[in-house]
Amino acid sequence: DSGVTQTPKHLITATGQRVTLRCSPRSGDLSVYWYQQSLDQGLQFLIQYYNGEERAKGNILERFSAQQFPDLHSELNLSSLELGDSALYFCASSVDPSNYEQYFGPGTRLTVT
Amino acid sequence: AQSVAQPEDQVNVAEGNPLTVKCTYSVSGNPYLFWYVQYPNRGLQFLLKYITGDNLVKGSYGFEAEFNKSQTSFHLKKPSALVSDSALYFCAVRDGDYGGSQGNLIFGKGTKLSVKP
């Protein structure tokens, strides 16, 4: 158990809908990262937050947004969902961005029908 | 741009034999390299990292990796494979500048390791 929690574990929704994925980092970790894992794209970095502020953006679609709250948990919002958004979404955390080890949560499996 | 490549989609090994999972990298500046393992329906688990220092890095579960600057490689190795090592292995490189605020990882496509009894 990495200490990173993600909810829900599974999510099934229809095209055009909006969902929110939640992540709680390990105790003491200030940096949160979101990754998307799909069969065709592999593991792709989406966005990084550190202590509430956005620090880096990867291949995140404009339909997706995220934030990190004062209690350091993070939410990833996915809107206007398309079939191609079906994937496993991972959250990872680290003490700070310069701490190179990231600890991954179990992921949320999103299925868009 | 930083990148890593895992040239093998799958590696098959007999239990008790040594295993190697290959990774090559392309970076500007010093590479910060990682190996993670993913078991079915699980998140990624950190195995080991190379930041600086000895080229042979020891990690969890008896795994080690050899950093080779001239060949730009960071191959994962284990002297004696176990059936329980069967999983998906990812090589990764840290993006961003050393000590900088961008710390995300760039992953290879993954190599499926299958260890047969």
PDB file of N, CA, C and O in Angstrom, chain A residues 9-50:
ATOM      1  N   LYS A   9     -12.927   3.605  -7.429  1.00  0.00           N
ATOM      2  CA  LYS A   9     -12.069   2.629  -8.106  1.00  0.00           C
ATOM      3  C   LYS A   9     -12.507   2.429  -9.545  1.00  0.00           C
ATOM      4  O   LYS A   9     -11.686   2.245 -10.436  1.00  0.00           O
ATOM      5  N   HIS A  10     -13.810   2.405  -9.723  1.00  0.00           N
ATOM      6  CA  HIS A  10     -14.363   2.219 -11.060  1.00  0.00           C
ATOM      7  C   HIS A  10     -15.443   3.269 -11.287  1.00  0.00           C
ATOM      8  O   HIS A  10     -16.157   3.650 -10.341  1.00  0.00           O
ATOM      9  N   LEU A  11     -15.554   3.675 -12.546  1.00  0.00           N
ATOM     10  CA  LEU A  11     -16.552   4.660 -12.910  1.00  0.00           C
ATOM     11  C   LEU A  11     -17.025   4.348 -14.319  1.00  0.00           C
ATOM     12  O   LEU A  11     -16.203   4.225 -15.244  1.00  0.00           O
ATOM     13  N   ILE A  12     -18.319   4.180 -14.470  1.00  0.00           N
ATOM     14  CA  ILE A  12     -18.895   3.947 -15.797  1.00  0.00           C
ATOM     15  C   ILE A  12     -19.877   5.075 -16.061  1.00  0.00           C
ATOM     16  O   ILE A  12     -20.768   5.332 -15.244  1.00  0.00           O
ATOM     17  N   THR A  13     -19.698   5.739 -17.190  1.00  0.00           N
ATOM     18  CA  THR A  13     -20.552   6.870 -17.497  1.00  0.00           C
ATOM     19  C   THR A  13     -20.759   6.964 -19.005  1.00  0.00           C
ATOM     20  O   THR A  13     -20.122   6.242 -19.772  1.00  0.00           O
ATOM     21  N   ALA A  14     -21.624   7.856 -19.411  1.00  0.00           N
ATOM     22  CA  ALA A  14     -21.965   7.967 -20.827  1.00  0.00           C
ATOM     23  C   ALA A  14     -21.222   9.121 -21.479  1.00  0.00           C
ATOM     24  O   ALA A  14     -20.744  10.043 -20.793  1.00  0.00           O
ATOM     25  N   THR A  15     -21.138   9.076 -22.788  1.00  0.00           N
ATOM     26  CA  THR A  15     -20.508  10.171 -23.517  1.00  0.00           C
ATOM     27  C   THR A  15     -21.238  11.480 -23.226  1.00  0.00           C
ATOM     28  O   THR A  15     -22.458  11.493 -23.001  1.00  0.00           O
ATOM     29  N   GLY A  16     -20.468  12.534 -23.165  1.00  0.00           N
ATOM     30  CA  GLY A  16     -21.019  13.855 -22.906  1.00  0.00           C
ATOM     31  C   GLY A  16     -21.118  14.216 -21.441  1.00  0.00           C
ATOM     32  O   GLY A  16     -21.347  15.389 -21.107  1.00  0.00           O
ATOM     33  N   GLN A  17     -20.941  13.249 -20.569  1.00  0.00           N
ATOM     34  CA  GLN A  17     -21.072  13.492 -19.133  1.00  0.00           C
ATOM     35  C   GLN A  17     -19.808  14.089 -18.544  1.00  0.00           C
ATOM     36  O   GLN A  17     -18.769  14.211 -19.203  1.00  0.00           O
ATOM     37  N   ARG A  18     -19.911  14.436 -17.258  1.00  0.00           N
ATOM     38  CA  ARG A  18     -18.792  15.012 -16.510  1.00  0.00           C
ATOM     39  C   ARG A  18     -18.558  14.179 -15.265  1.00  0.00           C
ATOM     40  O   ARG A  18     -19.528  13.768 -14.613  1.00  0.00           O
ATOM     41  N   VAL A  19     -17.291  13.914 -14.944  1.00  0.00           N
ATOM     42  CA  VAL A  19     -16.966  13.143 -13.752  1.00  0.00           C
ATOM     43  C   VAL A  19     -15.840  13.819 -12.991  1.00  0.00           C
ATOM     44  O   VAL A  19     -15.080  14.623 -13.550  1.00  0.00           O
ATOM     45  N   THR A  20     -15.740  13.479 -11.720  1.00  0.00           N
ATOM     46  CA  THR A  20     -14.666  13.988 -10.865  1.00  0.00           C
ATOM     47  C   THR A  20     -13.961  12.814 -10.200  1.00  0.00           C
ATOM     48  O   THR A  20     -14.610  11.967  -9.574  1.00  0.00           O
ATOM     49  N   LEU A  21     -12.654  12.783 -10.354  1.00  0.00           N
ATOM     50  CA  LEU A  21     -11.829  11.761  -9.717  1.00  0.00           C
ATOM     51  C   LEU A  21     -11.092  12.423  -8.559  1.00  0.00           C
ATOM     52  O   LEU A  21     -10.582  13.540  -8.696  1.00  0.00           O
ATOM     53  N   ARG A  22     -10.982  11.685  -7.473  1.00  0.00           N
ATOM     54  CA  ARG A  22     -10.400  12.263  -6.268  1.00  0.00           C
ATOM     55  C   ARG A  22      -9.139  11.504  -5.847  1.00  0.00           C
ATOM     56  O   ARG A  22      -9.064  10.278  -5.992  1.00  0.00           O
ATOM     57  N   CYS A  23      -8.187  12.269  -5.320  1.00  0.00           N
ATOM     58  CA  CYS A  23      -6.913  11.687  -4.891  1.00  0.00           C
ATOM     59  C   CYS A  23      -6.497  12.308  -3.562  1.00  0.00           C
ATOM     60  O   CYS A  23      -6.529  13.537  -3.400  1.00  0.00           O
ATOM     61  N   SER A  24      -6.089  11.462  -2.631  1.00  0.00           N
ATOM     62  CA  SER A  24      -5.480  11.943  -1.396  1.00  0.00           C
ATOM     63  C   SER A  24      -4.040  11.476  -1.359  1.00  0.00           C
ATOM     64  O   SER A  24      -3.774  10.268  -1.430  1.00  0.00           O
ATOM     65  N   PRO A  25      -3.098  12.414  -1.294  1.00  0.00           N
ATOM     66  CA  PRO A  25      -1.689  12.026  -1.323  1.00  0.00           C
ATOM     67  C   PRO A  25      -1.258  11.366  -0.017  1.00  0.00           C
ATOM     68  O   PRO A  25      -2.000  11.361   0.966  1.00  0.00           O
ATOM     69  N   ARG A  26      -0.056  10.815  -0.011  1.00  0.00           N
ATOM     70  CA  ARG A  26       0.524  10.277   1.211  1.00  0.00           C
ATOM     71  C   ARG A  26       0.647  11.407   2.224  1.00  0.00           C
ATOM     72  O   ARG A  26       0.856  12.571   1.866  1.00  0.00           O
ATOM     73  N   SER A  27       0.564  11.045   3.483  1.00  0.00           N
ATOM     74  CA  SER A  27       0.714  12.035   4.537  1.00  0.00           C
ATOM     75  C   SER A  27       2.079  12.713   4.405  1.00  0.00           C
ATOM     76  O   SER A  27       3.115  12.045   4.312  1.00  0.00           O
ATOM     77  N   GLY A  28       2.063  14.031   4.376  1.00  0.00           N
ATOM     78  CA  GLY A  28       3.309  14.780   4.274  1.00  0.00           C
ATOM     79  C   GLY A  28       3.732  15.145   2.862  1.00  0.00           C
ATOM     80  O   GLY A  28       4.609  15.989   2.678  1.00  0.00           O
ATOM     81  N   ASP A  29       3.116  14.516   1.870  1.00  0.00           N
ATOM     82  CA  ASP A  29       3.474  14.833   0.487  1.00  0.00           C
ATOM     83  C   ASP A  29       2.724  16.084   0.030  1.00  0.00           C
ATOM     84  O   ASP A  29       1.512  16.191   0.217  1.00  0.00           O
ATOM     85  N   LEU A  30       3.464  16.995  -0.597  1.00  0.00           N
ATOM     86  CA  LEU A  30       2.865  18.256  -1.034  1.00  0.00           C
ATOM     87  C   LEU A  30       2.592  18.281  -2.535  1.00  0.00           C
ATOM     88  O   LEU A  30       1.842  19.129  -3.016  1.00  0.00           O
ATOM     89  N   SER A  31       3.229  17.388  -3.267  1.00  0.00           N
ATOM     90  CA  SER A  31       3.126  17.408  -4.729  1.00  0.00           C
ATOM     91  C   SER A  31       2.242  16.264  -5.211  1.00  0.00           C
ATOM     92  O   SER A  31       2.381  15.129  -4.743  1.00  0.00           O
ATOM     93  N   VAL A  32       1.340  16.578  -6.126  1.00  0.00           N
ATOM     94  CA  VAL A  32       0.423  15.588  -6.693  1.00  0.00           C
ATOM     95  C   VAL A  32       0.539  15.606  -8.217  1.00  0.00           C
ATOM     96  O   VAL A  32       0.634  16.679  -8.827  1.00  0.00           O
ATOM     97  N   TYR A  33       0.537  14.440  -8.795  1.00  0.00           N
ATOM     98  CA  TYR A  33       0.637  14.288 -10.251  1.00  0.00           C
ATOM     99  C   TYR A  33      -0.535  13.430 -10.716  1.00  0.00           C
ATOM    100  O   TYR A  33      -0.908  12.461 -10.054  1.00  0.00           O
ATOM    101  N   TRP A  34      -1.054  13.745 -11.886  1.00  0.00           N
ATOM    102  CA  TRP A  34      -2.084  12.915 -12.505  1.00  0.00           C
ATOM    103  C   TRP A  34      -1.537  12.336 -13.809  1.00  0.00           C
ATOM    104  O   TRP A  34      -0.914  13.051 -14.614  1.00  0.00           O
ATOM    105  N   TYR A  35      -1.792  11.044 -13.984  1.00  0.00           N
ATOM    106  CA  TYR A  35      -1.371  10.336 -15.198  1.00  0.00           C
ATOM    107  C   TYR A  35      -2.567   9.574 -15.760  1.00  0.00           C
ATOM    108  O   TYR A  35      -3.448   9.139 -15.025  1.00  0.00           O
ATOM    109  N   GLN A  36      -2.536   9.392 -17.073  1.00  0.00           N
ATOM    110  CA  GLN A  36      -3.566   8.610 -17.746  1.00  0.00           C
ATOM    111  C   GLN A  36      -2.888   7.394 -18.390  1.00  0.00           C
ATOM    112  O   GLN A  36      -1.847   7.544 -19.049  1.00  0.00           O
ATOM    113  N   GLN A  37      -3.457   6.222 -18.185  1.00  0.00           N
ATOM    114  CA  GLN A  37      -2.914   5.020 -18.813  1.00  0.00           C
ATOM    115  C   GLN A  37      -3.966   4.413 -19.730  1.00  0.00           C
ATOM    116  O   GLN A  37      -5.043   4.020 -19.299  1.00  0.00           O
ATOM    117  N   SER A  38      -3.643   4.346 -21.014  1.00  0.00           N
ATOM    118  CA  SER A  38      -4.535   3.719 -21.984  1.00  0.00           C
ATOM    119  C   SER A  38      -3.725   2.785 -22.862  1.00  0.00           C
ATOM    120  O   SER A  38      -2.492   2.897 -22.940  1.00  0.00           O
ATOM    121  N   LEU A  39      -4.426   1.880 -23.517  1.00  0.00           N
ATOM    122  CA  LEU A  39      -3.737   0.885 -24.335  1.00  0.00           C
ATOM    123  C   LEU A  39      -2.973   1.519 -25.484  1.00  0.00           C
ATOM    124  O   LEU A  39      -1.855   1.109 -25.789  1.00  0.00           O
ATOM    125  N   ASP A  40      -3.563   2.526 -26.116  1.00  0.00           N
ATOM    126  CA  ASP A  40      -2.908   3.109 -27.292  1.00  0.00           C
ATOM    127  C   ASP A  40      -1.887   4.184 -26.948  1.00  0.00           C
ATOM    128  O   ASP A  40      -0.895   4.339 -27.657  1.00  0.00           O
ATOM    129  N   GLN A  41      -2.083   4.904 -25.857  1.00  0.00           N
ATOM    130  CA  GLN A  41      -1.175   6.012 -25.521  1.00  0.00           C
ATOM    131  C   GLN A  41      -0.185   5.671 -24.423  1.00  0.00           C
ATOM    132  O   GLN A  41       0.751   6.432 -24.177  1.00  0.00           O
ATOM    133  N   GLY A  42      -0.378   4.533 -23.762  1.00  0.00           N
ATOM    134  CA  GLY A  42       0.514   4.203 -22.661  1.00  0.00           C
ATOM    135  C   GLY A  42       0.258   5.097 -21.458  1.00  0.00           C
ATOM    136  O   GLY A  42      -0.845   5.595 -21.259  1.00  0.00           O
ATOM    137  N   LEU A  43       1.302   5.322 -20.673  1.00  0.00           N
ATOM    138  CA  LEU A  43       1.211   6.147 -19.465  1.00  0.00           C
ATOM    139  C   LEU A  43       1.601   7.575 -19.816  1.00  0.00           C
ATOM    140  O   LEU A  43       2.744   7.844 -20.173  1.00  0.00           O
ATOM    141  N   GLN A  44       0.662   8.493 -19.681  1.00  0.00           N
ATOM    142  CA  GLN A  44       0.928   9.879 -20.061  1.00  0.00           C
ATOM    143  C   GLN A  44       0.689  10.808 -18.884  1.00  0.00           C
ATOM    144  O   GLN A  44      -0.326  10.695 -18.191  1.00  0.00           O
ATOM    145  N   PHE A  45       1.600  11.744 -18.706  1.00  0.00           N
ATOM    146  CA  PHE A  45       1.474  12.748 -17.662  1.00  0.00           C
ATOM    147  C   PHE A  45       0.411  13.767 -18.051  1.00  0.00           C
ATOM    148  O   PHE A  45       0.377  14.244 -19.191  1.00  0.00           O
ATOM    149  N   LEU A  46      -0.445  14.108 -17.116  1.00  0.00           N
ATOM    150  CA  LEU A  46      -1.485  15.098 -17.380  1.00  0.00           C
ATOM    151  C   LEU A  46      -1.157  16.441 -16.736  1.00  0.00           C
ATOM    152  O   LEU A  46      -1.073  17.465 -17.417  1.00  0.00           O
ATOM    153  N   ILE A  47      -0.993  16.454 -15.416  1.00  0.00           N
ATOM    154  CA  ILE A  47      -0.827  17.724 -14.725  1.00  0.00           C
ATOM    155  C   ILE A  47      -0.203  17.486 -13.351  1.00  0.00           C
ATOM    156  O   ILE A  47      -0.349  16.402 -12.776  1.00  0.00           O
ATOM    157  N   GLN A  48       0.506  18.510 -12.849  1.00  0.00           N
ATOM    158  CA  GLN A  48       1.173  18.437 -11.559  1.00  0.00           C
ATOM    159  C   GLN A  48       0.798  19.639 -10.706  1.00  0.00           C
ATOM    160  O   GLN A  48       0.750  20.779 -11.198  1.00  0.00           O
ATOM    161  N   TYR A  49       0.560  19.402  -9.434  1.00  0.00           N
ATOM    162  CA  TYR A  49       0.333  20.469  -8.462  1.00  0.00           C
ATOM    163  C   TYR A  49       1.326  20.333  -7.323  1.00  0.00           C
ATOM    164  O   TYR A  49       1.754  19.223  -6.972  1.00  0.00           O
ATOM    165  N   TYR A  50       1.687  21.467  -6.782  1.00  0.00           N
ATOM    166  CA  TYR A  50       2.540  21.489  -5.604  1.00  0.00           C
ATOM    167  C   TYR A  50       1.966  22.506  -4.622  1.00  0.00           C
ATOM    168  O   TYR A  50       1.861  23.684  -4.950  1.00  0.00           O
TER     169      TYR A  50
END
